[in-house]
Amino acid sequence: MEESRLTLVTTKPCFGLPTACPDCLPVYFYLKFARLPFDLCFHSTFPDSDQIPYVESDSYVAYNNENGGVINRLREDGIVDLDSDYHTIPEWISMKAMVSSWLVDALVYELWIASDKKSVQKIYYSDLAWPIGTILYFKQIHAVKSHLGITNENAERIETEIYRRASLAYGALSTQLGEDSYLYGDRPSSLDALFLGHSLIALQALPETSVLKSKILNFSNLVKYTEKLSAEFIDSSPESAVPAWSKVSSSEGQPSSSTKKPGGFSNWSSKPKTKPKMERSEEEKKFRRRAKYFLGAQLISVLVFLSLLGGSDVGEVEYDGDEGVNYLN
Protein backbone atom coordinates (compact mmCIF):
# COMPACT_ATOMS: atom_id res chain seq x y z
CA MET A 1 0.00 0.00 0.00
CA GLU A 2 2.83 2.38 0.86
CA GLU A 3 4.41 1.97 -2.62
CA SER A 4 1.17 2.64 -4.52
CA ARG A 5 0.33 6.20 -5.41
CA LEU A 6 -3.07 7.44 -4.28
CA THR A 7 -5.63 9.06 -6.57
CA LEU A 8 -8.18 11.54 -5.21
CA VAL A 9 -11.35 11.87 -7.31
CA THR A 10 -13.30 15.12 -6.87
CA THR A 11 -15.46 17.59 -8.74
CA LYS A 12 -13.63 19.85 -11.16
CA PRO A 13 -11.61 22.97 -10.18
CA CYS A 14 -13.34 26.34 -10.00
CA PHE A 15 -13.13 29.65 -8.11
CA GLY A 16 -9.34 29.31 -8.13
CA LEU A 17 -9.52 26.14 -6.00
CA PRO A 18 -8.55 22.53 -6.78
CA THR A 19 -12.23 21.76 -6.18
CA ALA A 20 -14.98 23.87 -4.63
CA CYS A 21 -17.03 20.91 -3.44
CA PRO A 22 -17.39 21.24 0.37
CA ASP A 23 -16.91 17.48 0.80
CA CYS A 24 -13.91 17.24 -1.53
CA LEU A 25 -11.68 20.15 -0.54
CA PRO A 26 -11.05 18.98 3.07
CA VAL A 27 -9.86 15.59 1.76
CA TYR A 28 -7.45 17.37 -0.60
CA PHE A 29 -5.96 19.30 2.32
CA TYR A 30 -5.85 16.21 4.55
CA LEU A 31 -3.63 14.44 2.01
CA LYS A 32 -1.57 17.58 1.51
CA PHE A 33 -1.01 17.98 5.26
CA ALA A 34 0.16 14.35 5.37
CA ARG A 35 2.72 15.10 2.62
CA LEU A 36 1.43 12.15 0.63
CA PRO A 37 2.01 12.39 -3.13
CA PHE A 38 -1.26 11.82 -4.95
CA ASP A 39 -2.91 12.32 -8.32
CA LEU A 40 -6.00 14.48 -8.63
CA CYS A 41 -8.79 13.31 -10.95
CA PHE A 42 -11.91 15.26 -11.85
CA HIS A 43 -15.17 14.08 -13.33
CA SER A 44 -18.62 15.59 -13.67
CA THR A 45 -20.65 12.66 -14.98
CA PHE A 46 -22.46 12.10 -11.68
CA PRO A 47 -22.31 15.43 -9.79
CA ASP A 48 -24.92 14.35 -7.26
CA SER A 49 -23.18 11.09 -6.34
CA ASP A 50 -22.59 10.69 -2.61
CA GLN A 51 -19.52 8.54 -3.38
CA ILE A 52 -17.53 11.63 -4.36
CA PRO A 53 -14.91 12.36 -3.20
CA TYR A 54 -13.12 9.06 -3.06
CA VAL A 55 -9.52 7.88 -2.81
CA GLU A 56 -8.24 4.86 -4.69
CA SER A 57 -5.00 2.96 -5.17
CA ASP A 58 -4.87 -0.33 -7.07
CA SER A 59 -7.67 -2.43 -5.54
CA TYR A 60 -8.18 -0.11 -2.55
CA VAL A 61 -10.93 2.52 -2.59
CA ALA A 62 -12.39 4.73 0.15
CA TYR A 63 -15.73 6.33 -0.75
CA ASN A 64 -17.26 9.41 0.85
CA ASN A 65 -20.47 7.58 1.76
CA GLU A 66 -18.76 4.79 3.71
CA ASN A 67 -17.78 4.65 7.40
CA GLY A 68 -17.93 8.34 8.18
CA GLY A 69 -16.33 9.63 4.99
CA VAL A 70 -12.99 9.41 3.21
CA ILE A 71 -10.84 10.91 5.99
CA ASN A 72 -12.22 8.51 8.57
CA ARG A 73 -11.67 5.57 6.20
CA LEU A 74 -8.06 6.61 5.59
CA ARG A 75 -7.49 6.70 9.35
CA GLU A 76 -9.22 3.39 10.09
CA ASP A 77 -7.50 1.59 7.22
CA GLY A 78 -4.05 2.74 8.35
CA ILE A 79 -3.32 4.82 5.26
CA VAL A 80 -2.73 8.09 7.11
CA ASP A 81 -3.79 9.35 10.54
CA LEU A 82 -3.15 13.01 11.40
CA ASP A 83 -5.33 12.83 14.52
CA SER A 84 -3.53 10.19 16.56
CA ASP A 85 -2.46 12.73 19.21
CA TYR A 86 -5.78 14.56 19.36
CA HIS A 87 -8.82 12.28 19.08
CA THR A 88 -9.04 11.76 22.86
CA ILE A 89 -8.75 15.47 23.76
CA PRO A 90 -12.19 16.95 24.64
CA GLU A 91 -11.39 20.47 23.37
CA TRP A 92 -10.24 19.17 19.99
CA ILE A 93 -13.28 16.89 19.71
CA SER A 94 -15.58 19.80 20.56
CA MET A 95 -14.05 22.08 17.91
CA LYS A 96 -14.20 19.40 15.24
CA ALA A 97 -17.86 18.75 16.10
CA MET A 98 -18.63 22.46 15.64
CA VAL A 99 -16.97 22.55 12.23
CA SER A 100 -18.51 19.25 11.13
CA SER A 101 -22.05 20.27 12.10
CA TRP A 102 -22.64 24.00 12.57
CA LEU A 103 -20.27 25.27 9.87
CA VAL A 104 -21.10 22.48 7.43
CA ASP A 105 -24.81 23.31 7.78
CA ALA A 106 -24.12 27.03 7.40
CA LEU A 107 -22.16 26.56 4.18
CA VAL A 108 -24.75 24.17 2.74
CA TYR A 109 -27.48 26.70 3.58
CA GLU A 110 -25.57 29.54 1.92
CA LEU A 111 -24.78 27.59 -1.24
CA TRP A 112 -28.22 26.08 -1.84
CA ILE A 113 -30.76 28.34 -0.09
CA ALA A 114 -29.44 31.83 0.68
CA SER A 115 -27.49 32.47 -2.54
CA ASP A 116 -28.49 32.37 -6.18
CA LYS A 117 -27.58 29.25 -8.10
CA LYS A 118 -24.46 30.63 -9.80
CA SER A 119 -22.00 29.13 -7.31
CA VAL A 120 -23.47 25.62 -7.19
CA GLN A 121 -24.05 25.68 -10.95
CA LYS A 122 -20.34 26.28 -11.47
CA ILE A 123 -19.29 23.71 -8.85
CA TYR A 124 -21.57 20.84 -9.86
CA TYR A 125 -23.67 21.29 -12.99
CA SER A 126 -21.84 23.40 -15.56
CA ASP A 127 -20.90 20.34 -17.66
CA LEU A 128 -24.45 18.95 -17.76
CA ALA A 129 -27.18 19.75 -20.23
CA TRP A 130 -29.24 22.70 -18.96
CA PRO A 131 -32.52 20.80 -18.30
CA ILE A 132 -30.75 18.05 -16.33
CA GLY A 133 -28.64 20.51 -14.33
CA THR A 134 -31.71 22.58 -13.47
CA ILE A 135 -33.75 19.56 -12.37
CA LEU A 136 -30.91 18.22 -10.22
CA TYR A 137 -30.45 21.69 -8.71
CA PHE A 138 -34.07 21.88 -7.53
CA LYS A 139 -33.92 18.28 -6.36
CA GLN A 140 -30.91 19.14 -4.19
CA ILE A 141 -32.62 22.24 -2.80
CA HIS A 142 -35.46 20.03 -1.61
CA ALA A 143 -32.95 17.60 -0.04
CA VAL A 144 -31.17 20.45 1.78
CA LYS A 145 -34.42 21.88 3.12
CA SER A 146 -35.39 18.44 4.35
CA HIS A 147 -31.98 17.95 6.00
CA LEU A 148 -32.15 21.31 7.76
CA GLY A 149 -35.83 20.96 8.63
CA ILE A 150 -36.86 24.09 6.73
CA THR A 151 -40.54 24.74 6.00
CA ASN A 152 -42.42 27.88 5.01
CA GLU A 153 -43.45 28.36 8.62
CA ASN A 154 -40.00 28.07 10.27
CA ALA A 155 -37.64 29.31 7.53
CA GLU A 156 -36.80 32.60 9.26
CA ARG A 157 -36.16 30.95 12.61
CA ILE A 158 -33.92 28.29 11.07
CA GLU A 159 -31.90 30.93 9.22
CA THR A 160 -31.38 32.94 12.41
CA GLU A 161 -30.23 29.83 14.27
CA ILE A 162 -27.84 28.78 11.49
CA TYR A 163 -26.10 32.15 11.47
CA ARG A 164 -26.05 32.33 15.27
CA ARG A 165 -24.24 29.03 15.43
CA ALA A 166 -21.82 30.02 12.68
CA SER A 167 -20.91 33.18 14.61
CA LEU A 168 -20.33 31.16 17.78
CA ALA A 169 -18.16 28.67 15.91
CA TYR A 170 -16.05 31.36 14.23
CA GLY A 171 -15.58 33.14 17.55
CA ALA A 172 -14.52 29.96 19.34
CA LEU A 173 -12.12 28.96 16.57
CA SER A 174 -10.65 32.47 16.41
CA THR A 175 -10.02 32.45 20.18
CA GLN A 176 -8.47 28.99 20.01
CA LEU A 177 -6.24 29.90 17.05
CA GLY A 178 -4.90 33.18 18.38
CA GLU A 179 -1.63 33.79 16.54
CA ASP A 180 -0.76 30.11 16.14
CA SER A 181 -0.24 28.33 12.84
CA TYR A 182 -2.83 25.59 13.44
CA LEU A 183 -6.12 25.29 15.26
CA TYR A 184 -4.81 22.84 17.83
CA GLY A 185 -1.25 21.82 18.59
CA ASP A 186 1.87 22.42 16.53
CA ARG A 187 0.86 20.46 13.43
CA PRO A 188 -2.24 20.19 11.22
CA SER A 189 -4.99 17.66 11.82
CA SER A 190 -8.31 16.78 10.20
CA LEU A 191 -9.75 19.76 12.12
CA ASP A 192 -7.55 22.09 10.07
CA ALA A 193 -8.44 20.26 6.84
CA LEU A 194 -12.16 20.60 7.53
CA PHE A 195 -12.04 24.27 8.49
CA LEU A 196 -9.62 25.29 5.74
CA GLY A 197 -11.90 23.72 3.13
CA HIS A 198 -14.88 25.51 4.64
CA SER A 199 -13.22 28.92 4.91
CA LEU A 200 -11.82 28.89 1.37
CA ILE A 201 -15.19 28.08 -0.17
CA ALA A 202 -16.89 30.72 2.00
CA LEU A 203 -14.34 33.36 0.99
CA GLN A 204 -13.94 32.51 -2.70
CA ALA A 205 -17.11 30.80 -3.90
CA LEU A 206 -19.83 32.71 -2.08
CA PRO A 207 -21.06 36.05 -3.50
CA GLU A 208 -20.10 39.38 -1.97
CA THR A 209 -23.60 39.67 -0.48
CA SER A 210 -23.16 36.46 1.54
CA VAL A 211 -23.93 36.76 5.26
CA LEU A 212 -21.62 33.84 6.07
CA LYS A 213 -18.77 35.43 4.15
CA SER A 214 -19.20 38.69 6.03
CA LYS A 215 -19.15 36.84 9.34
CA ILE A 216 -15.85 35.05 8.74
CA LEU A 217 -14.27 38.28 7.45
CA ASN A 218 -14.85 39.72 10.93
CA PHE A 219 -12.11 37.42 12.28
CA SER A 220 -8.84 38.59 10.78
CA ASN A 221 -6.76 35.78 12.25
CA LEU A 222 -9.00 33.16 10.60
CA VAL A 223 -8.61 34.95 7.25
CA LYS A 224 -4.81 35.17 7.65
CA TYR A 225 -4.71 31.50 8.63
CA THR A 226 -6.66 30.62 5.48
CA GLU A 227 -4.36 32.71 3.28
CA LYS A 228 -1.19 31.25 4.75
CA LEU A 229 -2.12 27.57 4.56
CA SER A 230 -3.70 27.94 1.13
CA ALA A 231 -0.61 29.57 -0.32
CA GLU A 232 1.50 26.76 1.14
CA PHE A 233 -0.58 23.74 0.19
CA ILE A 234 -2.49 24.58 -3.01
CA ASP A 235 -0.60 23.82 -6.19
CA SER A 236 -0.59 26.68 -8.66
CA SER A 237 -1.17 26.03 -12.35
CA PRO A 238 -2.48 28.09 -15.27
CA GLU A 239 -6.20 28.67 -15.74
CA SER A 240 -7.39 26.36 -18.48
CA ALA A 241 -10.39 24.38 -19.62
CA VAL A 242 -10.84 21.12 -17.74
CA PRO A 243 -12.27 18.02 -19.43
CA ALA A 244 -14.76 15.76 -17.71
CA TRP A 245 -11.92 13.41 -16.78
CA SER A 246 -8.48 14.95 -16.37
CA LYS A 247 -5.52 14.15 -14.21
CA VAL A 248 -2.87 16.30 -12.58
CA SER A 249 -0.05 15.18 -10.34
CA SER A 250 -0.23 16.74 -6.89
CA SER A 251 3.24 17.23 -5.40
CA GLU A 252 4.21 16.86 -1.78
CA GLY A 253 2.95 20.16 -0.45
CA GLN A 254 5.18 22.49 -2.45
CA PRO A 255 4.46 26.19 -1.83
CA SER A 256 2.64 28.01 -4.59
CA SER A 257 2.45 31.66 -5.51
CA SER A 258 -0.66 33.71 -4.90
CA THR A 259 -1.98 37.05 -6.04
CA LYS A 260 -3.95 39.44 -3.88
CA LYS A 261 -7.53 40.37 -4.55
CA PRO A 262 -8.92 43.76 -3.57
CA GLY A 263 -10.99 42.08 -0.84
CA GLY A 264 -7.90 41.35 1.25
CA PHE A 265 -7.67 37.57 0.73
CA SER A 266 -5.96 35.68 -2.07
CA ASN A 267 -7.22 34.12 -5.26
CA TRP A 268 -5.30 30.99 -6.23
CA SER A 269 -5.32 29.26 -9.57
CA SER A 270 -5.08 25.48 -9.42
CA LYS A 271 -6.54 24.12 -12.62
CA PRO A 272 -4.54 21.27 -14.16
CA LYS A 273 -2.27 21.58 -17.15
CA THR A 274 -3.26 19.81 -20.32
CA LYS A 275 -1.61 16.40 -20.55
CA PRO A 276 -1.20 13.96 -23.44
CA LYS A 277 -4.05 11.58 -23.93
CA MET A 278 -3.57 8.42 -21.88
CA GLU A 279 -5.19 5.03 -22.09
CA ARG A 280 -8.44 4.96 -20.19
CA SER A 281 -8.47 3.12 -16.89
CA GLU A 282 -11.05 0.43 -16.17
CA GLU A 283 -12.71 2.81 -13.70
CA GLU A 284 -13.07 5.48 -16.39
CA LYS A 285 -14.39 2.97 -18.89
CA LYS A 286 -17.01 1.91 -16.37
CA PHE A 287 -18.08 5.52 -15.81
CA ARG A 288 -18.28 6.15 -19.54
CA ARG A 289 -20.37 3.05 -20.10
CA ARG A 290 -22.75 4.22 -17.43
CA ALA A 291 -22.80 7.77 -18.78
CA LYS A 292 -24.87 6.87 -21.86
CA TYR A 293 -27.75 5.88 -19.56
CA PHE A 294 -27.30 8.76 -17.15
CA LEU A 295 -29.24 11.57 -18.80
CA GLY A 296 -32.34 9.55 -19.59
CA ALA A 297 -32.42 7.72 -16.25
CA GLN A 298 -31.87 10.88 -14.22
CA LEU A 299 -34.53 12.79 -16.13
CA ILE A 300 -37.15 10.06 -15.67
CA SER A 301 -36.38 9.51 -11.99
CA VAL A 302 -36.37 13.20 -11.17
CA LEU A 303 -39.62 13.88 -13.01
CA VAL A 304 -41.27 11.03 -11.11
CA PHE A 305 -39.82 12.38 -7.88
CA LEU A 306 -41.09 15.91 -8.57
CA SER A 307 -44.53 14.65 -9.53
CA LEU A 308 -44.80 12.74 -6.25
CA LEU A 309 -43.43 15.71 -4.35
CA GLY A 310 -46.03 18.00 -5.81
CA GLY A 311 -48.79 15.95 -4.21
CA SER A 312 -47.45 16.03 -0.66
CA ASP A 313 -46.25 18.60 1.83
CA VAL A 314 -43.09 18.22 3.78
CA GLY A 315 -43.88 18.17 7.48
CA GLU A 316 -42.02 20.47 9.79
CA VAL A 317 -38.88 18.94 11.21
CA GLU A 318 -37.43 20.79 14.15
CA TYR A 319 -33.87 21.95 13.68
CA ASP A 320 -31.89 19.94 16.19
CA GLY A 321 -30.63 21.71 19.26
CA ASP A 322 -27.10 21.67 20.59
CA GLU A 323 -27.23 17.97 21.42
CA GLY A 324 -23.88 16.25 21.05
CA VAL A 325 -21.96 19.47 20.37
CA ASN A 326 -20.05 21.43 22.95
CA TYR A 327 -18.56 24.75 21.98
CA LEU A 328 -15.86 26.84 23.61
CA ASN A 329 -16.92 29.73 25.82
Coordinates of C-alpha atoms in Angstrom, one line a residue:
M1 CA 0.0 0.0 0.0
E2 CA 2.8 2.4 0.9
E3 CA 4.4 2.0 -2.6
S4 CA 1.2 2.6 -4.5
R5 CA 0.3 6.2 -5.4
L6 CA -3.1 7.4 -4.3
T7 CA -5.6 9.1 -6.6
L8 CA -8.2 11.5 -5.2
V9 CA -11.4 11.9 -7.3
T10 CA -13.3 15.1 -6.9
T11 CA -15.5 17.6 -8.7
K12 CA -13.6 19.9 -11.2
P13 CA -11.6 23.0 -10.2
C14 CA -13.3 26.3 -10.0
F15 CA -13.1 29.6 -8.1
G16 CA -9.3 29.3 -8.1
L17 CA -9.5 26.1 -6.0
P18 CA -8.5 22.5 -6.8
T19 CA -12.2 21.8 -6.2
A20 CA -15.0 23.9 -4.6
C21 CA -17.0 20.9 -3.4
P22 CA -17.4 21.2 0.4
D23 CA -16.9 17.5 0.8
C24 CA -13.9 17.2 -1.5
L25 CA -11.7 20.2 -0.5
P26 CA -11.1 19.0 3.1
V27 CA -9.9 15.6 1.8
Y28 CA -7.5 17.4 -0.6
F29 CA -6.0 19.3 2.3
Y30 CA -5.8 16.2 4.6
L31 CA -3.6 14.4 2.0
K32 CA -1.6 17.6 1.5
F33 CA -1.0 18.0 5.3
A34 CA 0.2 14.3 5.4
R35 CA 2.7 15.1 2.6
L36 CA 1.4 12.1 0.6
P37 CA 2.0 12.4 -3.1
F38 CA -1.3 11.8 -5.0
D39 CA -2.9 12.3 -8.3
L40 CA -6.0 14.5 -8.6
C41 CA -8.8 13.3 -11.0
F42 CA -11.9 15.3 -11.9
H43 CA -15.2 14.1 -13.3
S44 CA -18.6 15.6 -13.7
T45 CA -20.7 12.7 -15.0
F46 CA -22.5 12.1 -11.7
P47 CA -22.3 15.4 -9.8
D48 CA -24.9 14.4 -7.3
S49 CA -23.2 11.1 -6.3
D50 CA -22.6 10.7 -2.6
Q51 CA -19.5 8.5 -3.4
I52 CA -17.5 11.6 -4.4
P53 CA -14.9 12.4 -3.2
Y54 CA -13.1 9.1 -3.1
V55 CA -9.5 7.9 -2.8
E56 CA -8.2 4.9 -4.7
S57 CA -5.0 3.0 -5.2
D58 CA -4.9 -0.3 -7.1
S59 CA -7.7 -2.4 -5.5
Y60 CA -8.2 -0.1 -2.5
V61 CA -10.9 2.5 -2.6
A62 CA -12.4 4.7 0.2
Y63 CA -15.7 6.3 -0.7
N64 CA -17.3 9.4 0.8
N65 CA -20.5 7.6 1.8
E66 CA -18.8 4.8 3.7
N67 CA -17.8 4.6 7.4
G68 CA -17.9 8.3 8.2
G69 CA -16.3 9.6 5.0
V70 CA -13.0 9.4 3.2
I71 CA -10.8 10.9 6.0
N72 CA -12.2 8.5 8.6
R73 CA -11.7 5.6 6.2
L74 CA -8.1 6.6 5.6
R75 CA -7.5 6.7 9.4
E76 CA -9.2 3.4 10.1
D77 CA -7.5 1.6 7.2
G78 CA -4.1 2.7 8.4
I79 CA -3.3 4.8 5.3
V80 CA -2.7 8.1 7.1
D81 CA -3.8 9.4 10.5
L82 CA -3.1 13.0 11.4
D83 CA -5.3 12.8 14.5
S84 CA -3.5 10.2 16.6
D85 CA -2.5 12.7 19.2
Y86 CA -5.8 14.6 19.4
H87 CA -8.8 12.3 19.1
T88 CA -9.0 11.8 22.9
I89 CA -8.7 15.5 23.8
P90 CA -12.2 17.0 24.6
E91 CA -11.4 20.5 23.4
W92 CA -10.2 19.2 20.0
I93 CA -13.3 16.9 19.7
S94 CA -15.6 19.8 20.6
M95 CA -14.0 22.1 17.9
K96 CA -14.2 19.4 15.2
A97 CA -17.9 18.8 16.1
M98 CA -18.6 22.5 15.6
V99 CA -17.0 22.6 12.2
S100 CA -18.5 19.3 11.1
S101 CA -22.1 20.3 12.1
W102 CA -22.6 24.0 12.6
L103 CA -20.3 25.3 9.9
V104 CA -21.1 22.5 7.4
D105 CA -24.8 23.3 7.8
A106 CA -24.1 27.0 7.4
L107 CA -22.2 26.6 4.2
V108 CA -24.7 24.2 2.7
Y109 CA -27.5 26.7 3.6
E110 CA -25.6 29.5 1.9
L111 CA -24.8 27.6 -1.2
W112 CA -28.2 26.1 -1.8
I113 CA -30.8 28.3 -0.1
A114 CA -29.4 31.8 0.7
S115 CA -27.5 32.5 -2.5
D116 CA -28.5 32.4 -6.2
K117 CA -27.6 29.2 -8.1
K118 CA -24.5 30.6 -9.8
S119 CA -22.0 29.1 -7.3
V120 CA -23.5 25.6 -7.2
Q121 CA -24.0 25.7 -10.9
K122 CA -20.3 26.3 -11.5
I123 CA -19.3 23.7 -8.8
Y124 CA -21.6 20.8 -9.9
Y125 CA -23.7 21.3 -13.0
S126 CA -21.8 23.4 -15.6
D127 CA -20.9 20.3 -17.7
L128 CA -24.4 18.9 -17.8
A129 CA -27.2 19.8 -20.2
W130 CA -29.2 22.7 -19.0
P131 CA -32.5 20.8 -18.3
I132 CA -30.7 18.0 -16.3
G133 CA -28.6 20.5 -14.3
T134 CA -31.7 22.6 -13.5
I135 CA -33.8 19.6 -12.4
L136 CA -30.9 18.2 -10.2
Y137 CA -30.5 21.7 -8.7
F138 CA -34.1 21.9 -7.5
K139 CA -33.9 18.3 -6.4
Q140 CA -30.9 19.1 -4.2
I141 CA -32.6 22.2 -2.8
H142 CA -35.5 20.0 -1.6
A143 CA -32.9 17.6 0.0
V144 CA -31.2 20.4 1.8
K145 CA -34.4 21.9 3.1
S146 CA -35.4 18.4 4.3
H147 CA -32.0 17.9 6.0
L148 CA -32.1 21.3 7.8
G149 CA -35.8 21.0 8.6
I150 CA -36.9 24.1 6.7
T151 CA -40.5 24.7 6.0
N152 CA -42.4 27.9 5.0
E153 CA -43.4 28.4 8.6
N154 CA -40.0 28.1 10.3
A155 CA -37.6 29.3 7.5
E156 CA -36.8 32.6 9.3
R157 CA -36.2 30.9 12.6
I158 CA -33.9 28.3 11.1
E159 CA -31.9 30.9 9.2
T160 CA -31.4 32.9 12.4
E161 CA -30.2 29.8 14.3
I162 CA -27.8 28.8 11.5
Y163 CA -26.1 32.2 11.5
R164 CA -26.1 32.3 15.3
R165 CA -24.2 29.0 15.4
A166 CA -21.8 30.0 12.7
S167 CA -20.9 33.2 14.6
L168 CA -20.3 31.2 17.8
A169 CA -18.2 28.7 15.9
Y170 CA -16.1 31.4 14.2
G171 CA -15.6 33.1 17.6
A172 CA -14.5 30.0 19.3
L173 CA -12.1 29.0 16.6
S174 CA -10.6 32.5 16.4
T175 CA -10.0 32.4 20.2
Q176 CA -8.5 29.0 20.0
L177 CA -6.2 29.9 17.0
G178 CA -4.9 33.2 18.4
E179 CA -1.6 33.8 16.5
D180 CA -0.8 30.1 16.1
S181 CA -0.2 28.3 12.8
Y182 CA -2.8 25.6 13.4
L183 CA -6.1 25.3 15.3
Y184 CA -4.8 22.8 17.8
G185 CA -1.2 21.8 18.6
D186 CA 1.9 22.4 16.5
R187 CA 0.9 20.5 13.4
P188 CA -2.2 20.2 11.2
S189 CA -5.0 17.7 11.8
S190 CA -8.3 16.8 10.2
L191 CA -9.8 19.8 12.1
D192 CA -7.5 22.1 10.1
A193 CA -8.4 20.3 6.8
L194 CA -12.2 20.6 7.5
F195 CA -12.0 24.3 8.5
L196 CA -9.6 25.3 5.7
G197 CA -11.9 23.7 3.1
H198 CA -14.9 25.5 4.6
S199 CA -13.2 28.9 4.9
L200 CA -11.8 28.9 1.4
I201 CA -15.2 28.1 -0.2
A202 CA -16.9 30.7 2.0
L203 CA -14.3 33.4 1.0
Q204 CA -13.9 32.5 -2.7
A205 CA -17.1 30.8 -3.9
L206 CA -19.8 32.7 -2.1
P207 CA -21.1 36.1 -3.5
E208 CA -20.1 39.4 -2.0
T209 CA -23.6 39.7 -0.5
S210 CA -23.2 36.5 1.5
V211 CA -23.9 36.8 5.3
L212 CA -21.6 33.8 6.1
K213 CA -18.8 35.4 4.1
S214 CA -19.2 38.7 6.0
K215 CA -19.1 36.8 9.3
I216 CA -15.8 35.1 8.7
L217 CA -14.3 38.3 7.4
N218 CA -14.9 39.7 10.9
F219 CA -12.1 37.4 12.3
S220 CA -8.8 38.6 10.8
N221 CA -6.8 35.8 12.3
L222 CA -9.0 33.2 10.6
V223 CA -8.6 35.0 7.3
K224 CA -4.8 35.2 7.6
Y225 CA -4.7 31.5 8.6
T226 CA -6.7 30.6 5.5
E227 CA -4.4 32.7 3.3
K228 CA -1.2 31.3 4.8
L229 CA -2.1 27.6 4.6
S230 CA -3.7 27.9 1.1
A231 CA -0.6 29.6 -0.3
E232 CA 1.5 26.8 1.1
F233 CA -0.6 23.7 0.2
I234 CA -2.5 24.6 -3.0
D235 CA -0.6 23.8 -6.2
S236 CA -0.6 26.7 -8.7
S237 CA -1.2 26.0 -12.4
P238 CA -2.5 28.1 -15.3
E239 CA -6.2 28.7 -15.7
S240 CA -7.4 26.4 -18.5
A241 CA -10.4 24.4 -19.6
V242 CA -10.8 21.1 -17.7
P243 CA -12.3 18.0 -19.4
A244 CA -14.8 15.8 -17.7
W245 CA -11.9 13.4 -16.8
S246 CA -8.5 15.0 -16.4
K247 CA -5.5 14.1 -14.2
V248 CA -2.9 16.3 -12.6
S249 CA 0.0 15.2 -10.3
S250 CA -0.2 16.7 -6.9
S251 CA 3.2 17.2 -5.4
E252 CA 4.2 16.9 -1.8
G253 CA 2.9 20.2 -0.4
Q254 CA 5.2 22.5 -2.5
P255 CA 4.5 26.2 -1.8
S256 CA 2.6 28.0 -4.6
S257 CA 2.4 31.7 -5.5
S258 CA -0.7 33.7 -4.9
T259 CA -2.0 37.1 -6.0
K260 CA -4.0 39.4 -3.9
K261 CA -7.5 40.4 -4.6
P262 CA -8.9 43.8 -3.6
G263 CA -11.0 42.1 -0.8
G264 CA -7.9 41.3 1.2
F265 CA -7.7 37.6 0.7
S266 CA -6.0 35.7 -2.1
N267 CA -7.2 34.1 -5.3
W268 CA -5.3 31.0 -6.2
S269 CA -5.3 29.3 -9.6
S270 CA -5.1 25.5 -9.4
K271 CA -6.5 24.1 -12.6
P272 CA -4.5 21.3 -14.2
K273 CA -2.3 21.6 -17.2
T274 CA -3.3 19.8 -20.3
K275 CA -1.6 16.4 -20.6
P276 CA -1.2 14.0 -23.4
K277 CA -4.1 11.6 -23.9
M278 CA -3.6 8.4 -21.9
E279 CA -5.2 5.0 -22.1
R280 CA -8.4 5.0 -20.2
S281 CA -8.5 3.1 -16.9
E282 CA -11.0 0.4 -16.2
E283 CA -12.7 2.8 -13.7
E284 CA -13.1 5.5 -16.4
K285 CA -14.4 3.0 -18.9
K286 CA -17.0 1.9 -16.4
F287 CA -18.1 5.5 -15.8
R288 CA -18.3 6.2 -19.5
R289 CA -20.4 3.0 -20.1
R290 CA -22.7 4.2 -17.4
A291 CA -22.8 7.8 -18.8
K292 CA -24.9 6.9 -21.9
Y293 CA -27.7 5.9 -19.6
F294 CA -27.3 8.8 -17.1
L295 CA -29.2 11.6 -18.8
G296 CA -32.3 9.5 -19.6
A297 CA -32.4 7.7 -16.3
Q298 CA -31.9 10.9 -14.2
L299 CA -34.5 12.8 -16.1
I300 CA -37.1 10.1 -15.7
S301 CA -36.4 9.5 -12.0
V302 CA -36.4 13.2 -11.2
L303 CA -39.6 13.9 -13.0
V304 CA -41.3 11.0 -11.1
F305 CA -39.8 12.4 -7.9
L306 CA -41.1 15.9 -8.6
S307 CA -44.5 14.6 -9.5
L308 CA -44.8 12.7 -6.2
L309 CA -43.4 15.7 -4.3
G310 CA -46.0 18.0 -5.8
G311 CA -48.8 16.0 -4.2
S312 CA -47.5 16.0 -0.7
D313 CA -46.2 18.6 1.8
V314 CA -43.1 18.2 3.8
G315 CA -43.9 18.2 7.5
E316 CA -42.0 20.5 9.8
V317 CA -38.9 18.9 11.2
E318 CA -37.4 20.8 14.1
Y319 CA -33.9 21.9 13.7
D320 CA -31.9 19.9 16.2
G321 CA -30.6 21.7 19.3
D322 CA -27.1 21.7 20.6
E323 CA -27.2 18.0 21.4
G324 CA -23.9 16.2 21.0
V325 CA -22.0 19.5 20.4
N326 CA -20.1 21.4 22.9
Y327 CA -18.6 24.7 22.0
L328 CA -15.9 26.8 23.6
N329 CA -16.9 29.7 25.8

